[in-house]
Every structure is written in structure tokens, then in C-alpha cells.
Coordinates of C-alpha atoms in Angstrom, one line a residue:
Chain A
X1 CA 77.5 -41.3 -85.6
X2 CA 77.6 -37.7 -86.8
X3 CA 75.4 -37.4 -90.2
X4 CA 78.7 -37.1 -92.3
X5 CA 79.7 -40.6 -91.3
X6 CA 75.4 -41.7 -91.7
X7 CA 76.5 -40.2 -95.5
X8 CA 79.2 -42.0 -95.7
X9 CA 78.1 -45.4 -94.7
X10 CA 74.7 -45.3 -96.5
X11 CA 76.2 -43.3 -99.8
X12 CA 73.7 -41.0 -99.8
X13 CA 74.7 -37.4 -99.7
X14 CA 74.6 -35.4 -96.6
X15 CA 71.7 -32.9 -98.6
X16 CA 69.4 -36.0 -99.4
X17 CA 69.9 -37.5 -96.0
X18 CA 68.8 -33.4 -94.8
X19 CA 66.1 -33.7 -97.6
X20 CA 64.6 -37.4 -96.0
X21 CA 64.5 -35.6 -92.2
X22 CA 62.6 -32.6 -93.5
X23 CA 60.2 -35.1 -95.2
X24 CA 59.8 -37.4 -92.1
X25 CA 61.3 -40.3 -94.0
X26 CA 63.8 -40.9 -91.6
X27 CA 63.3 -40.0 -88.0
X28 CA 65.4 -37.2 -85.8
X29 CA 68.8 -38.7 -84.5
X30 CA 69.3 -37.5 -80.8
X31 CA 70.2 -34.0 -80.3
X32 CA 73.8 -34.0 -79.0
X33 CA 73.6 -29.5 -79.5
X34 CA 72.4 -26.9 -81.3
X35 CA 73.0 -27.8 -84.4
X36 CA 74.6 -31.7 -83.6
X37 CA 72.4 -34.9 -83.9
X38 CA 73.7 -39.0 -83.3
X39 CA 72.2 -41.4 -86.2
X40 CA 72.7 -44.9 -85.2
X41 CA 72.4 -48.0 -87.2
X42 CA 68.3 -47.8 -87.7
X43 CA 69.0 -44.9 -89.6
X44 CA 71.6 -46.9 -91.8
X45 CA 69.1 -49.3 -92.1
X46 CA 66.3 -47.0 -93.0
X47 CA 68.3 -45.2 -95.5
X48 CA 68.9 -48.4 -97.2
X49 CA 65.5 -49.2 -97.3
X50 CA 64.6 -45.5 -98.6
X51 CA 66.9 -46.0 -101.4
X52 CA 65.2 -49.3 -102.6
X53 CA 62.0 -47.9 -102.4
X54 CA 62.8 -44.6 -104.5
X55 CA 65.5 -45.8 -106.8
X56 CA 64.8 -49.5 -107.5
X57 CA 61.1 -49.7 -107.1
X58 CA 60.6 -46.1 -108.2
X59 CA 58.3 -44.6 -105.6
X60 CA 58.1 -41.1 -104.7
X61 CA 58.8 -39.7 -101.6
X62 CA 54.9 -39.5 -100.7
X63 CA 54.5 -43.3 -101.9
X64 CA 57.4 -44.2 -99.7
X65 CA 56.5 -42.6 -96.9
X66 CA 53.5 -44.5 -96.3
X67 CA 54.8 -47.5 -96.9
X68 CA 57.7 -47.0 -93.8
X69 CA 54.9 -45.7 -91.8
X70 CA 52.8 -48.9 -93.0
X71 CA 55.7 -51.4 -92.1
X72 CA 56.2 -49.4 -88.4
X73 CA 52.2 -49.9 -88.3
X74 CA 52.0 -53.4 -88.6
X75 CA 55.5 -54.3 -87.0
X76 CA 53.5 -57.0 -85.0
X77 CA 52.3 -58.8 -87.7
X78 CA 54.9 -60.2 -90.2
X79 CA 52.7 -61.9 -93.2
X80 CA 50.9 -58.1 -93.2
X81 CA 54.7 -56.6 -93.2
X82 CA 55.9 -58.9 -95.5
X83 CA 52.7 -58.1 -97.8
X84 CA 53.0 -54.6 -97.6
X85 CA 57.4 -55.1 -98.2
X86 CA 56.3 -56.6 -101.2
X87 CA 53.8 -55.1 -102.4
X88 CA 50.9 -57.3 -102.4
X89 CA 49.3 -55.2 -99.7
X90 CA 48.0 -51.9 -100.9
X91 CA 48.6 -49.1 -99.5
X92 CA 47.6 -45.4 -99.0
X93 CA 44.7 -43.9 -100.6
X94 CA 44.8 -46.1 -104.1
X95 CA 42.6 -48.6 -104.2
X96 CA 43.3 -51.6 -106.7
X97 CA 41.5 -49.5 -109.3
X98 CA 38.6 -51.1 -109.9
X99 CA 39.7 -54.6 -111.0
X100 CA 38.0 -54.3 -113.8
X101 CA 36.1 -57.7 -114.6
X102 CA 37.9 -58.8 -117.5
X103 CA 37.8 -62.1 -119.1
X104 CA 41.7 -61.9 -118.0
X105 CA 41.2 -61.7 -114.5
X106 CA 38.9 -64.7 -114.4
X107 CA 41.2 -66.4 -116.1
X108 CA 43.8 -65.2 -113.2
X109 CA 41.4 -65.9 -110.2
X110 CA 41.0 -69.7 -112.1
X111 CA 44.4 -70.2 -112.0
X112 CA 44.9 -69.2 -108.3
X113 CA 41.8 -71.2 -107.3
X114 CA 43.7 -74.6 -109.1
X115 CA 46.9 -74.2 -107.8
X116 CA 45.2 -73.5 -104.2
X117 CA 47.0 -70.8 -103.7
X118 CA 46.1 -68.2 -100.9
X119 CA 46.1 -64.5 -102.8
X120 CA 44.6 -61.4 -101.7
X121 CA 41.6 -60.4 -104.0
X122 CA 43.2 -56.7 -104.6
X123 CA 46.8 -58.4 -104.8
X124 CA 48.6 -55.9 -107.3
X125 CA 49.9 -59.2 -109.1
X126 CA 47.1 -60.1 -110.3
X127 CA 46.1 -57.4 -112.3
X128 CA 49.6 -57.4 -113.5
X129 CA 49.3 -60.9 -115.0
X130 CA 45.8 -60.5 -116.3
X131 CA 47.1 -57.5 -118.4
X132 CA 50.2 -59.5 -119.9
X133 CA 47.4 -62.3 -121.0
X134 CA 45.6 -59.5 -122.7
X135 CA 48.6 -58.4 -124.4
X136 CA 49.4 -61.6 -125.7
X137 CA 45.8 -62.2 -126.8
X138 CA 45.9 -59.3 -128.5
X139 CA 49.4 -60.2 -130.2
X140 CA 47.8 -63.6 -131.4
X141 CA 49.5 -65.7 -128.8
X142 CA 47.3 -66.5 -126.1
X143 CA 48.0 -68.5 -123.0
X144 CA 45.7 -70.6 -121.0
X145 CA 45.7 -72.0 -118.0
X146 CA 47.6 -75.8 -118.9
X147 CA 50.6 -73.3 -120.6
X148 CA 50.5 -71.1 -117.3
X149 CA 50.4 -74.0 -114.7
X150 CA 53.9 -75.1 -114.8
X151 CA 55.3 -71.9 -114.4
X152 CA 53.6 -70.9 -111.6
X153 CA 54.4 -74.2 -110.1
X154 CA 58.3 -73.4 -110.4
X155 CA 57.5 -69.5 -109.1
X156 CA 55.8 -71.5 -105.9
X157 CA 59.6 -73.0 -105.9
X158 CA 61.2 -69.9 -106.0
X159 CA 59.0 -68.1 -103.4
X160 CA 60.1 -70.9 -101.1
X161 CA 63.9 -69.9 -101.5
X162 CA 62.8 -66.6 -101.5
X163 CA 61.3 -66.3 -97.7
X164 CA 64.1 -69.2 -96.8
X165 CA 66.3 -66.1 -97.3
X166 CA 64.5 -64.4 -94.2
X167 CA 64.3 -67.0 -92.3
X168 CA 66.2 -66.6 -88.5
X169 CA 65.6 -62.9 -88.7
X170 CA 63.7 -61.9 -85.7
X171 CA 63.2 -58.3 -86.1
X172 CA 60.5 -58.0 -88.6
X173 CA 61.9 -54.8 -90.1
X174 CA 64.8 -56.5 -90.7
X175 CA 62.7 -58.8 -92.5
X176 CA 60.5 -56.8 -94.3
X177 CA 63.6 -54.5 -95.6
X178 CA 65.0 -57.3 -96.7
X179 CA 62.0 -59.1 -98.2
X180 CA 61.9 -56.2 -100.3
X181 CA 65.1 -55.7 -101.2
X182 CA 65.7 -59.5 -102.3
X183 CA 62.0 -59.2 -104.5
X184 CA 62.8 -55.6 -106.3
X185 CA 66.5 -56.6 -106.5
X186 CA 66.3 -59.9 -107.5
X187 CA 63.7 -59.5 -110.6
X188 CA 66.0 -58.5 -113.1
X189 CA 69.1 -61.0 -112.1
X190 CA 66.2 -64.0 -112.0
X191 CA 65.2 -62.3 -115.7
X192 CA 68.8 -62.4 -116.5
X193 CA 69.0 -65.8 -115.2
X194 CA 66.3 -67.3 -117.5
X195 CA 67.8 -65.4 -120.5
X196 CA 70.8 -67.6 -119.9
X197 CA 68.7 -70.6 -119.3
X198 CA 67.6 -70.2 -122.5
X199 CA 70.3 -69.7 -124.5
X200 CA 71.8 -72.9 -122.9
X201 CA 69.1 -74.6 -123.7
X202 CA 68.3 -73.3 -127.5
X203 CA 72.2 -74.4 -128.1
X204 CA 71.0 -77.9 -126.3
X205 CA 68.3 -78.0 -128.9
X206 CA 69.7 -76.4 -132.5
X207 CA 73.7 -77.0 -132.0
X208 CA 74.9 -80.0 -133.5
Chain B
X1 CA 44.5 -56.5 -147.9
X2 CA 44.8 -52.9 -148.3
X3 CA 46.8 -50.6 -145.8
X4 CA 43.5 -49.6 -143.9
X5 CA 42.5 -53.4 -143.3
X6 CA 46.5 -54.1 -142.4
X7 CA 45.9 -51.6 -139.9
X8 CA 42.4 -52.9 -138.6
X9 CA 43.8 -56.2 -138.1
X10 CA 47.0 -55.0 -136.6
X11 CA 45.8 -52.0 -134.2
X12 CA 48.6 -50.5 -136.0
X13 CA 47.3 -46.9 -137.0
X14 CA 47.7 -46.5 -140.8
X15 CA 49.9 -43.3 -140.1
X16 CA 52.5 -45.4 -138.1
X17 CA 52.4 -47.6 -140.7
X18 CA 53.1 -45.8 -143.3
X19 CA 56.2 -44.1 -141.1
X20 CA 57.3 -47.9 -140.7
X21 CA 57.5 -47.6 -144.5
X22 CA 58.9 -45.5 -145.1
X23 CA 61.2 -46.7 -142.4
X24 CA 62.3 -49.2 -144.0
X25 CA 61.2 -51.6 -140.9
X26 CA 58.3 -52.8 -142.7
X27 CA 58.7 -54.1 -146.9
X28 CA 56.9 -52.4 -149.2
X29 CA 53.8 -53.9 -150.1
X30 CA 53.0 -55.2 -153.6
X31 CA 51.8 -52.1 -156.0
X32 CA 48.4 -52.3 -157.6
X33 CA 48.0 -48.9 -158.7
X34 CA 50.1 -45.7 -158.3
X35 CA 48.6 -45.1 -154.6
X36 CA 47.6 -48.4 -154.0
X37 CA 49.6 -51.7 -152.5
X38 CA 48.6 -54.8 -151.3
X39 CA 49.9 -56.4 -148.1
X40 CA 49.7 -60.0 -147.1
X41 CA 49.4 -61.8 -143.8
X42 CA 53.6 -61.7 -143.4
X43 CA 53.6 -57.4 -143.1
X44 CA 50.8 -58.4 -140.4
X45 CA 53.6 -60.8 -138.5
X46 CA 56.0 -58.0 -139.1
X47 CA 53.9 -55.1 -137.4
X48 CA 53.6 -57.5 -134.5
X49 CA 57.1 -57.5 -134.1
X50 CA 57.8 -54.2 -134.2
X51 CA 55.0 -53.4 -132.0
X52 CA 56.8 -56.0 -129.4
X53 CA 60.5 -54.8 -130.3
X54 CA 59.3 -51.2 -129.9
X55 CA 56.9 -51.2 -127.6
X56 CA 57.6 -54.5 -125.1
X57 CA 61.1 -53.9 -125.1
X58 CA 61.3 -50.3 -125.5
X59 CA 63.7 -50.3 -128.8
X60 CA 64.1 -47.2 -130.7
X61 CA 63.2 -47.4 -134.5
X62 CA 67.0 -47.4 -135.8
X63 CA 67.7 -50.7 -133.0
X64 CA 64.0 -52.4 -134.3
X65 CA 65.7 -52.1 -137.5
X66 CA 68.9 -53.5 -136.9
X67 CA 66.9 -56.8 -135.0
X68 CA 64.7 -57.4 -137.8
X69 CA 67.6 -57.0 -140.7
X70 CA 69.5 -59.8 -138.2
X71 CA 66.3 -61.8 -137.7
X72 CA 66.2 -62.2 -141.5
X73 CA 70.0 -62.4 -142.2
X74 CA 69.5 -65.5 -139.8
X75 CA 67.3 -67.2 -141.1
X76 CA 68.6 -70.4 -141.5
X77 CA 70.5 -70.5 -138.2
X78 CA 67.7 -71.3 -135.7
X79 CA 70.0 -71.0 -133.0
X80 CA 71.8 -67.6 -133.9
X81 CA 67.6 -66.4 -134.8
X82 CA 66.5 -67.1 -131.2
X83 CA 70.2 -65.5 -130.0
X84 CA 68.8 -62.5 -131.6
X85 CA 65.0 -62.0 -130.8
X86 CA 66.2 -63.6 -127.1
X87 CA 68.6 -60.6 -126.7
X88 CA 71.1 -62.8 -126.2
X89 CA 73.1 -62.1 -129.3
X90 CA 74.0 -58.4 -129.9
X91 CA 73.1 -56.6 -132.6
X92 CA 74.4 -53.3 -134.3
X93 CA 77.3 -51.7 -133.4
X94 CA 77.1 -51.6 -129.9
X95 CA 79.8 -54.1 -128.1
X96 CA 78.8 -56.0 -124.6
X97 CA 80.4 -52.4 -123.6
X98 CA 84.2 -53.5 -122.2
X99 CA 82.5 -55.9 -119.8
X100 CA 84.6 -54.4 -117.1
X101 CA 86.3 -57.1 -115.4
X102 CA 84.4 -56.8 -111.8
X103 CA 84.4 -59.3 -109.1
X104 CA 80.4 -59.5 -109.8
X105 CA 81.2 -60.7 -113.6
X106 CA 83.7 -63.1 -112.2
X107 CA 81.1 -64.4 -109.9
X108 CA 79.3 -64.8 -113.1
X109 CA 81.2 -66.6 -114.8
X110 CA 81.6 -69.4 -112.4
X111 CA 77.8 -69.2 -111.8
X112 CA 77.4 -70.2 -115.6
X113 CA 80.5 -72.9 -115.0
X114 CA 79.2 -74.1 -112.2
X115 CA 76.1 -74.9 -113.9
X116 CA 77.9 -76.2 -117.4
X117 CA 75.7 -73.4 -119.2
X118 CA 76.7 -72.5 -122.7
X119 CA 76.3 -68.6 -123.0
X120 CA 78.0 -66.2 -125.4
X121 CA 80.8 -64.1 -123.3
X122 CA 79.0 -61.3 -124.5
X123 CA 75.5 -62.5 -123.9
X124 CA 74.0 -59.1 -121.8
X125 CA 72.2 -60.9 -119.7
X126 CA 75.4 -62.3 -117.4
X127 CA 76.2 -58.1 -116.9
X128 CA 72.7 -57.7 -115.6
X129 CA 72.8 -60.4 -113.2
X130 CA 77.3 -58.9 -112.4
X131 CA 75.1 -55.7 -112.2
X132 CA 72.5 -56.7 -109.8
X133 CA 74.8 -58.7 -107.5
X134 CA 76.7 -55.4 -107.0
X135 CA 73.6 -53.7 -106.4
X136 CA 72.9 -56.4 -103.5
X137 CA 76.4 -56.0 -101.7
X138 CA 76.4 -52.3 -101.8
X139 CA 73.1 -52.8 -99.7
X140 CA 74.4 -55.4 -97.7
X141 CA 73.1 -58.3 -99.5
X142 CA 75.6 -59.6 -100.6
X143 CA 74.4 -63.4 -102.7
X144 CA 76.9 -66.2 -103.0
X145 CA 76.7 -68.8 -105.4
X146 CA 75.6 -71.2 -103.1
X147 CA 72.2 -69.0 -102.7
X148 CA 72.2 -68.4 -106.6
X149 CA 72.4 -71.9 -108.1
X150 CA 68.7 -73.1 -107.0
X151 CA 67.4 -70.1 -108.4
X152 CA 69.4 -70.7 -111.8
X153 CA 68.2 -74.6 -111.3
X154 CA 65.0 -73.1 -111.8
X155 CA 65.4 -70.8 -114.4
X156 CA 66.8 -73.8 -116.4
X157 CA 63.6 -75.5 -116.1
X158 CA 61.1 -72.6 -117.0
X159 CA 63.4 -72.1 -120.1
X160 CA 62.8 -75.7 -120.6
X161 CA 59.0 -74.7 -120.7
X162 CA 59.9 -71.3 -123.2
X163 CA 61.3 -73.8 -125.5
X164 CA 58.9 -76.3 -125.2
X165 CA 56.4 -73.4 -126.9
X166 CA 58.6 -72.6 -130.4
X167 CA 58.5 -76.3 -131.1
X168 CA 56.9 -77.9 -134.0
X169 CA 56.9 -73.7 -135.3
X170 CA 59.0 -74.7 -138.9
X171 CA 59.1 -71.2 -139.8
X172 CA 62.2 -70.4 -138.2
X173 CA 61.3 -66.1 -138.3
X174 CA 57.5 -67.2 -137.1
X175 CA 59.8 -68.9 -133.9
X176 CA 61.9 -65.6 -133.4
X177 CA 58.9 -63.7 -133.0
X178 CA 57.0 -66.0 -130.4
X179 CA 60.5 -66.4 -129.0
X180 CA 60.6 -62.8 -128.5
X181 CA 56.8 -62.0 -127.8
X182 CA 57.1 -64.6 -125.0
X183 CA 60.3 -63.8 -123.8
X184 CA 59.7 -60.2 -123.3
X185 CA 55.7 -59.9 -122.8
X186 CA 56.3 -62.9 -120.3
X187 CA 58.8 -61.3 -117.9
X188 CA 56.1 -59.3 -116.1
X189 CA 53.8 -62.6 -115.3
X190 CA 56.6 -64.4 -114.4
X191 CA 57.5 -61.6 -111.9
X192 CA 53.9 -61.2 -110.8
X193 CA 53.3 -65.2 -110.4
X194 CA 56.4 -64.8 -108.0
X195 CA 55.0 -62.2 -106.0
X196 CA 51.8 -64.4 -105.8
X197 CA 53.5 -67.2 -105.1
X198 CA 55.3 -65.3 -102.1
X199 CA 52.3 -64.0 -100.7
X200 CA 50.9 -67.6 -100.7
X201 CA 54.0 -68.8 -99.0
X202 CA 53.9 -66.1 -96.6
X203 CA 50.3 -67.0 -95.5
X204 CA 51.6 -70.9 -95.0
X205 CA 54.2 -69.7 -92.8
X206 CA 53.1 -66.8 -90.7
X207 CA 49.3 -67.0 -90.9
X208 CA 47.9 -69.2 -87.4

């Protein structure tokens, strides 16, 4: 297809699709003349995936970049694609800064260690959830590790329906586009979900 | 206490306090001399909302306001009080903006049927989740119910757990804040026990 019908079919603008070429987001389509290229569906597909990683998880170009080159790198190896699709695989030249030994991320590796579960040491999560328990701490409500158990026991249940959903997919690009684009995309409707949950279950509780 | 211990004990700086006063977010505190006031351990509760209303979940001053006027109005509804801090209930004078009658909100709404959940028409949540379905099918994602009600299955039962914590709290405002604080400060471990919990699964499935 001609890149007006790639802008088209992606919805993003024939100047940003220009813009991710220049940038070596997306890869040359073949050269049909001078000033003609073919895109095929790989570059619908990379678009898409381009698109989630800028507008929905918010990277820059730079940050995005070297995750696409880091899911071509490791195309062979689908937990590593997967990991670095969902971000529990680092990449580029941050380091999980420091992990600073907090009484929060012992309580974090002690949590992982009960439930058994198998987490990378520099797993962004986990700093993630050791600064929410500081934050409650600090807001007089702290949390330990009996509170904390049962939910992660119900997010072990929703992980399984999540990589259900890429099940049968045998191109692990496929997969890892859609691995992330089912985790960034689904946050807010499984946040929107418990929301509701709640409600439902508050009027359960207080309504006569 | 005095204004400089309420803002030890908070972490609140006693400038922001005082701009909370005069506010009007935070009551005046009981006059002891012409510059002088005391404040008791209920203006400490009250910072610690407003630091989570503000703060957590990003409210502007005038919309803080408008929570903690309902919070109070409620007082005796426990139902209507956790509507509020849950975000579930609107407050001020912005409506659940025409709820535009899309396919997605119509998927909703037999999501919520489906399930026998009581939720408000106008709770926001059911347009994030109409939102973020249309977000999925413009990307080629599209989710049916059928792959949304074991994820909702689940969200029932964690908000079975968020309950489970405001019981036995006979205070029904002391409830809205924990209701709130844990609501909103626990939406970013829940997300990052998920992404733990995929990366575990991951390694059960793909790792030799």
C-alpha cells in the first residue's frame, strides 16, 4: 500500500508516519520510484504498536525505539519478549535505579518469596509496589503482608487470563504487541472494573 | 496542637496549611489568642485527605472542596459516603458529560447486567471501561463480553477484600477516607502485582 492508505489504515497522519521513518521507528517500505515506497501490513502492525508505546504508555521516541529494537532482538525468545512488552525487562541505559534497600522492598521481596512467585530482582513492579506501601505508611494505613496476600492471589488469576489472551499466536511479535497492548490498555478498564465492583458491593452491604 | 506540630505530624508544610485555611478545605481551628489556634487530631484526618484527594488523585483545590463538603453532607448515608470518596458518585456541577450513547457504553451496560451489578448510570467508571473498549477496537483488539466477565468475576472479589478493610470503622467519614486512601493509593500495587504476576506466569509457560 502507498503511505496515504498506511495513514489511513493506522490513523496516524501521513507527517508522523514521515516523522517515525526519519527516526528509524518504522523501517523503509520498498522503493517502487523516486519518490514512491510499498508499506505492507508489518508496518500497520508497527504503527499500532508505536502508538501504544508513545500515547498509552507515554514513552518518547528515544524510549520506544529501543524497546522495538529490543523485541526484534530477542524475537527468539518469547518470556524475554514478553518481559520486555511488558515492561518487567529493563531496557536501555537505565538501570532499576538503585533499588534502594527500603524496609518496603523487603517487605515486597517477602511477599514474592511466599507466594513462590518467579520475579526478576530489577522487575520495575516491584519498586512500584514498595513505594505505594510507603505511601500508605506514611498516610497512617499500612499494609502487611496477610492484607496484601489475597490480592496478589487474584492478580495471579488475572495474569492467567491475561497470557490465555496470547495464546495460539505463533509470531512472537504478534504476541508481544499484543501482550502490551492488552497490559497498558487494560489497566484502566480492570480499575474501572473494580470501581464498579465496589459500588455493587457497598450497595450489597449499606442498602436496605 | 499548635499549627507547627499539625504540620510535623502531617508533613503538611505550615504555609500550605494555612492556604488550606484560608481555603476553606480545612476548619478553622479553635482560637487561643489573636494569632494563635489549636487543632485537634480531626484537622490531622482532614489534611490526609486532602493530601490524597489532591495529590493521589490529582483534584484541583475547588474539586477537593466540593468532595469533602459531600463527604460531610453524607455523613449519615454510608453508602452515598463511600459513592463519593469511591468516585463513584459525582460531585459538583459536572454531569457524567452526555454519556454519548456509543456501542462501547452499550457493551457496558450489558457487562454490568450480565453480572446483576448495581451501579449508578452515571457512575464514571462504566465510561472509562466504554472508553477503553474503544480504545482496544480501534487497535484491533476488539474485547467481547465473553473475555470481560472473568476479569469483572474478579474484580468483584478484590472489592470484596476493599470492603472487608472499612469494616468495624463506625466513623462513617474515618471509612470515606480509608475508602478513598485505598482505593486510589491501591490502584498502582494492584497494577504492579499484575505485572508481577504476568511475569511469573510467563516464566511457568515459556521458561524450559
Amino acid at each position: 500500500m502507498r503511505i496515504s492508505e498506511l495513514s489511513r489504515r493506522s490513523g496516524v497522519s501521513v507527517t508522523t508516519i514521515k516523522y517515525y521513518l526519519r527516526e528509524g521507528l518504522l523501517p523503509p517500505g520498498r522503493q517502487t520510484a523516486a519518490t514512491q515506497a510499498e508499506y505492507d501490513d508489518q508496518h500497520l502492525h508497527r504503527l499500532r504498536l508505536i502508538r501504544a508505546l508513545t500515547g498509552v504508555r507515554g514513552l518518547s521516541v528515544g524510549a520506544t525505539r529501543e524497546v522495538l529494537d529490543a523485541l526484534t532482538e530477542h524475537a527468539d525468545d518469547t518470556h524475554l519478549l514478553l518481559g520486555v512488552a511488558l515492561g518487567s525487562v529493563q531496557v536501555g541505559g537505565k538501570p532499576a535505579e538503585g533499588a534502594a534497600e527500603s524496609a518496603e522492598s523487603a517487605e515486597v521481596a517477602a511477599l514474592v518469596q511466599e507466594l513462590e512467585w518467579c520475579v526478576h530482582d530489577a522487575a520495575p513492579a516491584r519498586a512500584v509496589l514498595a513505594e505505594t506501601l510507603g505511601s500508605l505508611r506514611a498516610l497512617g494505613l499500612p499494609l502487611d503482608l496477610h492484607t496484601l496476600l489475597p490480592y496478589a492471589r487474584l492478580a495471579e488469576r488475572t495474569a492467567v487470563l491475561d497470557l490465555d489472551q496470547l495464546d495460539g499466536l505463533d509470531d512472537p511479535l504478534e504476541a508481544a504487541e499484543r501482550a502490551l497492548l492488552l497490559t497498558v490498555l487494560l489497566e484502566p478498564a480492570l480499575m474501572a472494573l473494580r470501581r464498579m465492583a465496589q459500588e455493587n458491593e457497598s450497595a450489597r452491604r449499606h442498602l436496605p
